[in-house]
Structure formats: C-alpha cells, structure tokens
C-alpha cells in the first residue's frame, strides 16, 4: 500500500494550507493515520493523528488550535489543515498509517506506524 501526500507549498506567515494523503487501497479503515514533520537537520516529529473511525485524535502541543486533522471516508483521504502558519512550521510533512487502532498514548510514536508517504514540503516565510 502506498500513501500519496500532496498540498505542500510556499506561503507567508499567517497563511493556510491543506495537506492531503490518499492510500492506494482502503487498508486503514480500522487503523490509525497521522502526520509527522521533519525540519532541516532535525528528527522527524509528531504533528497529529487520528483513528480512521474518528473516535480519537491527538495533536502535538505546538500545533494545537492551529492545525486540524480530518478524513473523508468517501474519498479515502486524510487531511491536515494548517492555519496561522509560522516560519517554524517549515518542514517536510509525512503521512503515516497503520492498520492498528492505536491508543492515545502511542499515537505520537513513529515506530507504531508501518506505512509512510513520500512527504510534501511546506515552506513558510516570515
């Protein structure tokens, strides 16, 4: 299964973007999908995740109130709405997925995701 991420771009501080991630198959209907970011020279870090059922979501403290994760079942697509972007949000954003329904405490762990997209670059200029 492949994850196709898109929607990145170059924007100004305060602008918005919406990232999309579409799996090549409907494999994760009982699982968990999420977004991670990797800034230049830094480790890949957790941003947000949700169970595909919609029952549980989790956000990194740095994006709470600014980013929103959601999914469209009919389109089999995961989204990340990025609002009030800051220069420190500049990073490659990766979509990740697992067929397991992760509990809240494990949603931020990279090791718990089995599938990764190719990444989409978000550049925020101040």
PDB file of C-alpha atoms in Angstrom:
ATOM      1  CA  UNK A   1       0.000   0.000   0.000  1.00  0.00           C
ATOM      2  CA  UNK A   2       1.324   3.433  -0.908  1.00  0.00           C
ATOM      3  CA  UNK A   3       0.449   6.750   0.686  1.00  0.00           C
ATOM      4  CA  UNK A   4       0.288   9.694  -1.682  1.00  0.00           C
ATOM      5  CA  UNK A   5       0.734  13.032   0.067  1.00  0.00           C
ATOM      6  CA  UNK A   6       0.176  16.406  -1.558  1.00  0.00           C
ATOM      7  CA  UNK A   7      -0.711  20.012  -0.846  1.00  0.00           C
ATOM      8  CA  UNK A   8       2.577  21.484   0.291  1.00  0.00           C
ATOM      9  CA  UNK A   9       3.860  24.792  -0.971  1.00  0.00           C
ATOM     10  CA  UNK A  10       5.471  28.100  -0.168  1.00  0.00           C
ATOM     11  CA  UNK A  11       3.376  30.553   1.824  1.00  0.00           C
ATOM     12  CA  UNK A  12       3.698  33.614   4.028  1.00  0.00           C
ATOM     13  CA  UNK A  13       3.453  33.553   7.803  1.00  0.00           C
ATOM     14  CA  UNK A  14      -0.200  33.622   8.835  1.00  0.00           C
ATOM     15  CA  UNK A  15      -1.388  31.848   5.689  1.00  0.00           C
ATOM     16  CA  UNK A  16      -3.112  28.474   5.461  1.00  0.00           C
ATOM     17  CA  UNK A  17      -2.559  25.233   3.583  1.00  0.00           C
ATOM     18  CA  UNK A  18      -4.332  21.905   3.393  1.00  0.00           C
ATOM     19  CA  UNK A  19      -2.358  18.718   3.030  1.00  0.00           C
ATOM     20  CA  UNK A  20      -3.910  15.537   1.683  1.00  0.00           C
ATOM     21  CA  UNK A  21      -2.918  11.899   1.948  1.00  0.00           C
ATOM     22  CA  UNK A  22      -4.586   9.152  -0.054  1.00  0.00           C
ATOM     23  CA  UNK A  23      -3.732   5.480   0.423  1.00  0.00           C
ATOM     24  CA  UNK A  24      -3.632   3.358  -2.709  1.00  0.00           C
ATOM     25  CA  UNK A  25      -6.079   0.925  -1.078  1.00  0.00           C
ATOM     26  CA  UNK A  26      -8.751   1.028   1.592  1.00  0.00           C
ATOM     27  CA  UNK A  27      -6.446  -0.702   4.048  1.00  0.00           C
ATOM     28  CA  UNK A  28      -6.705   1.529   7.087  1.00  0.00           C
ATOM     29  CA  UNK A  29     -10.437   1.631   7.752  1.00  0.00           C
ATOM     30  CA  UNK A  30      -9.848   0.130  11.201  1.00  0.00           C
ATOM     31  CA  UNK A  31      -6.493   1.740  11.748  1.00  0.00           C
ATOM     32  CA  UNK A  32      -4.773   4.983  12.532  1.00  0.00           C
ATOM     33  CA  UNK A  33      -3.318   7.655  10.282  1.00  0.00           C
ATOM     34  CA  UNK A  34      -1.216  10.647  11.123  1.00  0.00           C
ATOM     35  CA  UNK A  35       1.172  13.382  10.081  1.00  0.00           C
ATOM     36  CA  UNK A  36       4.786  13.933  11.061  1.00  0.00           C
ATOM     37  CA  UNK A  37       7.114  16.792  10.166  1.00  0.00           C
ATOM     38  CA  UNK A  38      10.829  16.884   9.583  1.00  0.00           C
ATOM     39  CA  UNK A  39      12.598  20.223   9.542  1.00  0.00           C
ATOM     40  CA  UNK A  40      16.087  20.547   8.064  1.00  0.00           C
ATOM     41  CA  UNK A  41      18.656  18.969  10.381  1.00  0.00           C
ATOM     42  CA  UNK A  42      16.045  17.720  12.823  1.00  0.00           C
ATOM     43  CA  UNK A  43      14.386  14.449  13.735  1.00  0.00           C
ATOM     44  CA  UNK A  44      11.002  13.552  12.314  1.00  0.00           C
ATOM     45  CA  UNK A  45       8.425  14.744  14.837  1.00  0.00           C
ATOM     46  CA  UNK A  46       4.787  14.002  15.504  1.00  0.00           C
ATOM     47  CA  UNK A  47       2.193  16.559  14.396  1.00  0.00           C
ATOM     48  CA  UNK A  48      -1.256  14.966  14.559  1.00  0.00           C
ATOM     49  CA  UNK A  49      -3.015  11.635  14.270  1.00  0.00           C
ATOM     50  CA  UNK A  50      -6.465  10.142  14.322  1.00  0.00           C
ATOM     51  CA  UNK A  51      -8.159   6.820  14.273  1.00  0.00           C
ATOM     52  CA  UNK A  52      -9.868   6.326  10.939  1.00  0.00           C
ATOM     53  CA  UNK A  53     -13.082   5.765  12.898  1.00  0.00           C
ATOM     54  CA  UNK A  54     -12.742   9.344  14.114  1.00  0.00           C
ATOM     55  CA  UNK A  55     -13.049   8.318  17.745  1.00  0.00           C
ATOM     56  CA  UNK A  56      -9.663   9.648  18.854  1.00  0.00           C
ATOM     57  CA  UNK A  57      -7.378  12.457  17.718  1.00  0.00           C
ATOM     58  CA  UNK A  58      -4.127  13.724  19.092  1.00  0.00           C
ATOM     59  CA  UNK A  59      -2.059  16.835  18.369  1.00  0.00           C
ATOM     60  CA  UNK A  60       1.407  17.998  19.205  1.00  0.00           C
ATOM     61  CA  UNK A  61       1.299  20.917  21.636  1.00  0.00           C
ATOM     62  CA  UNK A  62       2.994  23.157  19.081  1.00  0.00           C
ATOM     63  CA  UNK A  63       0.091  22.881  16.622  1.00  0.00           C
ATOM     64  CA  UNK A  64      -2.958  22.708  18.891  1.00  0.00           C
ATOM     65  CA  UNK A  65      -5.502  25.297  17.883  1.00  0.00           C
ATOM     66  CA  UNK A  66      -3.814  25.908  14.529  1.00  0.00           C
ATOM     67  CA  UNK A  67      -3.822  22.548  12.738  1.00  0.00           C
ATOM     68  CA  UNK A  68      -6.773  20.219  12.261  1.00  0.00           C
ATOM     69  CA  UNK A  69      -6.638  16.605  11.173  1.00  0.00           C
ATOM     70  CA  UNK A  70      -9.631  15.063   9.461  1.00  0.00           C
ATOM     71  CA  UNK A  71     -10.600  12.370   6.981  1.00  0.00           C
ATOM     72  CA  UNK A  72     -13.127  11.863   4.238  1.00  0.00           C
ATOM     73  CA  UNK A  73     -14.287   8.278   4.189  1.00  0.00           C
ATOM     74  CA  UNK A  74     -15.851   8.510   0.750  1.00  0.00           C
ATOM     75  CA  UNK A  75     -12.596   9.789  -0.756  1.00  0.00           C
ATOM     76  CA  UNK A  76     -10.408   7.564   1.411  1.00  0.00           C
ATOM     77  CA  UNK A  77      -8.313  10.633   2.137  1.00  0.00           C
ATOM     78  CA  UNK A  78      -6.671  12.072   5.220  1.00  0.00           C
ATOM     79  CA  UNK A  79      -6.271  15.833   5.559  1.00  0.00           C
ATOM     80  CA  UNK A  80      -4.241  18.224   7.638  1.00  0.00           C
ATOM     81  CA  UNK A  81      -5.489  21.814   7.668  1.00  0.00           C
ATOM     82  CA  UNK A  82      -2.667  24.166   8.595  1.00  0.00           C
ATOM     83  CA  UNK A  83      -3.764  27.628   9.732  1.00  0.00           C
ATOM     84  CA  UNK A  84      -1.841  30.581  11.147  1.00  0.00           C
ATOM     85  CA  UNK A  85       1.372  29.166   9.767  1.00  0.00           C
ATOM     86  CA  UNK A  86       4.651  30.205  11.335  1.00  0.00           C
ATOM     87  CA  UNK A  87       8.181  30.070   9.981  1.00  0.00           C
ATOM     88  CA  UNK A  88       8.945  27.269  12.436  1.00  0.00           C
ATOM     89  CA  UNK A  89       6.322  25.103  10.695  1.00  0.00           C
ATOM     90  CA  UNK A  90       8.637  24.888   7.696  1.00  0.00           C
ATOM     91  CA  UNK A  91       9.317  21.196   7.153  1.00  0.00           C
ATOM     92  CA  UNK A  92       8.633  18.176   5.018  1.00  0.00           C
ATOM     93  CA  UNK A  93       5.334  16.718   6.157  1.00  0.00           C
ATOM     94  CA  UNK A  94       4.931  12.943   6.031  1.00  0.00           C
ATOM     95  CA  UNK A  95       1.730  10.980   6.090  1.00  0.00           C
ATOM     96  CA  UNK A  96       1.873   7.757   8.123  1.00  0.00           C
ATOM     97  CA  UNK A  97      -0.505   4.886   8.688  1.00  0.00           C
ATOM     98  CA  UNK A  98      -1.001   1.631  10.493  1.00  0.00           C
ATOM     99  CA  UNK A  99      -3.759  -0.954  10.322  1.00  0.00           C
ATOM    100  CA  UNK A 100      -3.852  -0.984  14.111  1.00  0.00           C
ATOM    101  CA  UNK A 101      -6.165   1.219  16.137  1.00  0.00           C
ATOM    102  CA  UNK A 102      -3.586   2.975  18.279  1.00  0.00           C
ATOM    103  CA  UNK A 103      -4.355   4.194  21.753  1.00  0.00           C
ATOM    104  CA  UNK A 104      -3.868   7.848  22.559  1.00  0.00           C
ATOM    105  CA  UNK A 105      -0.542   7.343  24.341  1.00  0.00           C
ATOM    106  CA  UNK A 106       1.081   5.652  21.338  1.00  0.00           C
ATOM    107  CA  UNK A 107      -0.225   7.858  18.526  1.00  0.00           C
ATOM    108  CA  UNK A 108       2.859  10.074  18.626  1.00  0.00           C
ATOM    109  CA  UNK A 109       5.333   7.198  18.250  1.00  0.00           C
ATOM    110  CA  UNK A 110       6.957   6.915  14.826  1.00  0.00           C
ATOM    111  CA  UNK A 111       7.700   3.246  15.428  1.00  0.00           C
ATOM    112  CA  UNK A 112       3.992   2.414  15.660  1.00  0.00           C
ATOM    113  CA  UNK A 113       3.354   3.388  12.026  1.00  0.00           C
ATOM    114  CA  UNK A 114       4.037   0.822   9.317  1.00  0.00           C
ATOM    115  CA  UNK A 115       3.416   2.821   6.172  1.00  0.00           C
ATOM    116  CA  UNK A 116       4.866   6.188   5.156  1.00  0.00           C
ATOM    117  CA  UNK A 117       4.246   8.575   2.306  1.00  0.00           C
ATOM    118  CA  UNK A 118       6.908  10.370   0.347  1.00  0.00           C
ATOM    119  CA  UNK A 119       6.499  13.719   2.075  1.00  0.00           C
ATOM    120  CA  UNK A 120       5.324  17.124   0.947  1.00  0.00           C
ATOM    121  CA  UNK A 121       7.312  20.296   1.591  1.00  0.00           C
ATOM    122  CA  UNK A 122       5.808  23.252   3.421  1.00  0.00           C
ATOM    123  CA  UNK A 123       7.851  26.439   3.423  1.00  0.00           C
ATOM    124  CA  UNK A 124       6.677  29.405   5.491  1.00  0.00           C
ATOM    125  CA  UNK A 125       8.410  32.727   5.018  1.00  0.00           C
ATOM    126  CA  UNK A 126       8.191  35.462   7.625  1.00  0.00           C
TER     127      UNK A 126
END
